[in-house]
Short mmCIF file of C-alpha atoms in Angstrom, two decimals:
data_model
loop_
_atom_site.label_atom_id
_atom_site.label_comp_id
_atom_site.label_asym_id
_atom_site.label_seq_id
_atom_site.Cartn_x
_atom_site.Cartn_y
_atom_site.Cartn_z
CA UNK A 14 125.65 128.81 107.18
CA UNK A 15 125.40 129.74 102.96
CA UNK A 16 127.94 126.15 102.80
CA UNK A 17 125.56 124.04 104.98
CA UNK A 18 122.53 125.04 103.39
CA UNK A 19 123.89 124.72 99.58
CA UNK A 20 125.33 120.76 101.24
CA UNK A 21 121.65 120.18 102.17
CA UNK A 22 120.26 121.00 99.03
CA UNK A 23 122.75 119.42 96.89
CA UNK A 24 122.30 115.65 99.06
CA UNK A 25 118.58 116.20 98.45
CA UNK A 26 119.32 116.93 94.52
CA UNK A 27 121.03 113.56 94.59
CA UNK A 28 118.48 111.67 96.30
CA UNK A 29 116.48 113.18 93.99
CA UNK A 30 117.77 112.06 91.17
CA UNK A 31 118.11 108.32 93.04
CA UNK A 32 114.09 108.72 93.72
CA UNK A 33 114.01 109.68 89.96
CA UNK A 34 116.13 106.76 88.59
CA UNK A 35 114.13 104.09 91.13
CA UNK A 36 110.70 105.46 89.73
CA UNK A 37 112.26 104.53 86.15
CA UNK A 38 113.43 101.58 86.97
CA UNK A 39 110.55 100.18 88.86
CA UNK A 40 108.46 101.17 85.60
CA UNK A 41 110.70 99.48 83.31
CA UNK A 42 110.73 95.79 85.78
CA UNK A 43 107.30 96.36 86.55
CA UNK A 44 105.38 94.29 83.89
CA UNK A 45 108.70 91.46 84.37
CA UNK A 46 106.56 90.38 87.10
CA UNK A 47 103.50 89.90 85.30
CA UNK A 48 104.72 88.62 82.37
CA UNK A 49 103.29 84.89 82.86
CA UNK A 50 100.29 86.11 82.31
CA UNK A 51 100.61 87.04 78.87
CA UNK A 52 99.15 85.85 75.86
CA UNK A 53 96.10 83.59 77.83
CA UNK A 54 93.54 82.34 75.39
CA UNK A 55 90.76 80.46 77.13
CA UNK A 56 87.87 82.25 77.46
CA UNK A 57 87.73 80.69 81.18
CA UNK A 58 91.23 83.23 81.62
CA UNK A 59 89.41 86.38 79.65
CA UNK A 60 89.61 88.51 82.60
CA UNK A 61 93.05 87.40 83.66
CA UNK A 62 93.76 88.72 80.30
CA UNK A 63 92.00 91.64 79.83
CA UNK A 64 93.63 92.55 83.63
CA UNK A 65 97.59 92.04 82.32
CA UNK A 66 96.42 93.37 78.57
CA UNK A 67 94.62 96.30 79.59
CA UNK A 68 94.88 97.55 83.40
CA UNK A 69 98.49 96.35 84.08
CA UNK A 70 99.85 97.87 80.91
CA UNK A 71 97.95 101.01 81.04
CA UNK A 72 99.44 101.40 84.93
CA UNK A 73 102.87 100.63 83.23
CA UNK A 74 102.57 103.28 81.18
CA UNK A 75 101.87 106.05 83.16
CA UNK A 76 104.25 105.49 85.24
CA UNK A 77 106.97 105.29 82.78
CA UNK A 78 105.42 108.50 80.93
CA UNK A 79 105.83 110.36 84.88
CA UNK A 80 109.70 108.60 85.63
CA UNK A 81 110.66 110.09 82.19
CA UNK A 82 108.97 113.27 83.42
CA UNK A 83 111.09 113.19 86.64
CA UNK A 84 114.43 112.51 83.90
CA UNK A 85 113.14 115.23 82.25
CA UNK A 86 113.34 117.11 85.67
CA UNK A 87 116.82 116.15 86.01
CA UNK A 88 117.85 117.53 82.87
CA UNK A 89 116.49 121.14 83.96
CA UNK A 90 117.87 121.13 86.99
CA UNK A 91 121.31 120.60 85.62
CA UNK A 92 120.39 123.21 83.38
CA UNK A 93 119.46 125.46 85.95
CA UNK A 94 122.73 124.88 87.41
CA UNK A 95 120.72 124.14 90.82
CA UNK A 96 123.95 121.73 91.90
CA UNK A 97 126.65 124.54 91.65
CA UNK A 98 124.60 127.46 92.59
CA UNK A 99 121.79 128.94 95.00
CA UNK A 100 118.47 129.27 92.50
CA UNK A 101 117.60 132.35 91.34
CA UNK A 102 114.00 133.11 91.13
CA UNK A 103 113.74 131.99 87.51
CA UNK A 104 114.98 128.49 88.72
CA UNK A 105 113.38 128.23 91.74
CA UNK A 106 110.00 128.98 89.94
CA UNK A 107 110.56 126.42 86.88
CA UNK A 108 111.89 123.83 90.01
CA UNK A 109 108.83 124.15 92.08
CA UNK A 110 107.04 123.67 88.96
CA UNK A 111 108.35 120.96 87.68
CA UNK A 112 108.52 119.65 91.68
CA UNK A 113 104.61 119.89 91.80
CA UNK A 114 103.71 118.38 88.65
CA UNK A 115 105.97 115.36 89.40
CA UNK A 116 104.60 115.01 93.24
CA UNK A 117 101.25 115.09 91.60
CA UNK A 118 102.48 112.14 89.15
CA UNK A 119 103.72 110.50 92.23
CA UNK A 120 99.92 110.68 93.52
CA UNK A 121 98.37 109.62 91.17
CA UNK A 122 100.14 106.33 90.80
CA UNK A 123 100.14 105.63 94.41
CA UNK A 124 96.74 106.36 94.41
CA UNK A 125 96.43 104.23 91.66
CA UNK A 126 98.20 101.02 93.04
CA UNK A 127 95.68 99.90 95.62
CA UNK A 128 92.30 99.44 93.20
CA UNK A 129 94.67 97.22 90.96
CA UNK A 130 96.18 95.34 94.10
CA UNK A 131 92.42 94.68 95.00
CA UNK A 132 91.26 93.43 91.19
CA UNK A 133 94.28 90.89 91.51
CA UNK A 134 93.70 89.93 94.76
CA UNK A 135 90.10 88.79 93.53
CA UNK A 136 90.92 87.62 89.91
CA UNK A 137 89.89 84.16 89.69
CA UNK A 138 93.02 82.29 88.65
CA UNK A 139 91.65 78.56 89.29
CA UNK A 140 91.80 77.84 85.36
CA UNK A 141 95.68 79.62 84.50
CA UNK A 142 96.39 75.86 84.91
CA UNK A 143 95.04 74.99 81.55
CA UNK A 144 97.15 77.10 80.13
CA UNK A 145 100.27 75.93 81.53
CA UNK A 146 100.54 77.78 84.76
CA UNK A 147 99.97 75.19 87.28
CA UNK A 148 101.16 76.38 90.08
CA UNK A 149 100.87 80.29 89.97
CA UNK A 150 100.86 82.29 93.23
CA UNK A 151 99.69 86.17 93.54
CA UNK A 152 102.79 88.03 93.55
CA UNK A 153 101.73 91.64 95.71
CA UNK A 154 105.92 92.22 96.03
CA UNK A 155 105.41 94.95 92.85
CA UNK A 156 102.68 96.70 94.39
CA UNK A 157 104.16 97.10 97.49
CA UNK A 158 107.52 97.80 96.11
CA UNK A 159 105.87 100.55 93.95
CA UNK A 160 104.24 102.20 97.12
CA UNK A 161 107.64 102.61 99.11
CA UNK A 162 108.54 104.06 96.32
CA UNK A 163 106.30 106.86 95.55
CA UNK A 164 106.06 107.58 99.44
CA UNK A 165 110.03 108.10 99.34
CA UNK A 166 109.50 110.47 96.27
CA UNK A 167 107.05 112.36 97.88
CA UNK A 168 108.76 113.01 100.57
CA UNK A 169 112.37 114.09 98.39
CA UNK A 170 110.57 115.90 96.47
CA UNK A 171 108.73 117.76 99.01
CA UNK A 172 112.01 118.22 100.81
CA UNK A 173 113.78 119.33 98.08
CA UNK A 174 111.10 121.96 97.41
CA UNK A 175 111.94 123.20 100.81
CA UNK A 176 115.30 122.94 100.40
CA UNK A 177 115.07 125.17 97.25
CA UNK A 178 113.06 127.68 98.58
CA UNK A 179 115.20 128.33 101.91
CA UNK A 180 118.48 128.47 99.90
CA UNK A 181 117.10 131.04 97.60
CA UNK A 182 115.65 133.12 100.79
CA UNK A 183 119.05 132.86 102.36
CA UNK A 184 120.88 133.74 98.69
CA UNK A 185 118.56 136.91 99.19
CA UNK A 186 119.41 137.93 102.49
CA UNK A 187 123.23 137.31 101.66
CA UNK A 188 122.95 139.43 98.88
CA UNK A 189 120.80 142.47 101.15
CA UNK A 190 123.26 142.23 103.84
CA UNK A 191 126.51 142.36 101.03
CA UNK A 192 124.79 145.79 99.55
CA UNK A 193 123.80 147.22 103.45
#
């Protein structure tokens, strides 16, 4: 039972650190898909402009300041030695911690993803074509993209929280029923 329950919280430690990696990754191509709309001039494009300049970036970084959280995250759990052993209660405290402050990160930018979905939807983009972008088409691929993702690392992280938390429960009863 101790081997199947260290398994289950080792695959959830790797997706983990796959939810972790996507959340970086997404914030790093994020902007890549916006990038077109850089640099507008015309006073017809201002909000265009201020939308990429100010909103878009400012989303882009938070949630590259929360993915390097989540590396962060990583690190400590390899620390912890979490992958080769059952946590103690020192490790299972500073996981959970780090668990909830990351699942609120993961929040916060989903919740954040629909009110900028809705200002693009509405931007008026009938005058990018005098600055070169003739034929531009609202792209809503990133923002739905970014919303998979923060479900999935809500629900790993949760899991793994769990998954934690049970294997240091059942470390504890191993080690009651070694002594008895």
């Amino acid at each position: 039972m101790m081997q199947k329950q260290f398994l289950t919280q080792k695959i959830l430690l790797i997706a983990f650190i796959a939810m972790v990696l996507l959340a970086f990754i997404y914030a790093l191509t994020f902007m890549t898909e916006y990038q077109n709309l850089f640099g507008l001039h015309l006073p017809l494009n201002k909000d265009v402009s201020a939308f990429h300049d100010v909103a878009l970036q400012s989303f882009n970084r938070t949630i590259l300041a929360w993915a390097l959280g989540g590396i962060g995250l990583i690190a400590l759990a390899f620390a912890l030695e979490t992958f080769s052993t059952l946590p103690d209660r020192f490790a299972l405290f500073m996981m959970l911690i780090g668990l909830a402050v990351l699942t609120y990160g993961c929040i916060s930018n989903l919740q954040a993803i629909p009110p900028l979905e809705e200002t693009y939807r509405n931007m008026d983009i009938t005058y990018l074509e005098l600055e070169g972008l003739s034929d531009y088409q609202l792209n809503f691929f990133p923002f739905n993209i970014g919303k998979a993702i923060y479900i999935l690392h809500i629900v790993v992280n949760v899991c793994l929280g769990i998954a934690l938390v049970l294997s240091h429960l059942y470390g504890l009863r191993e080690k009651k029923e070694a002594l008895a």
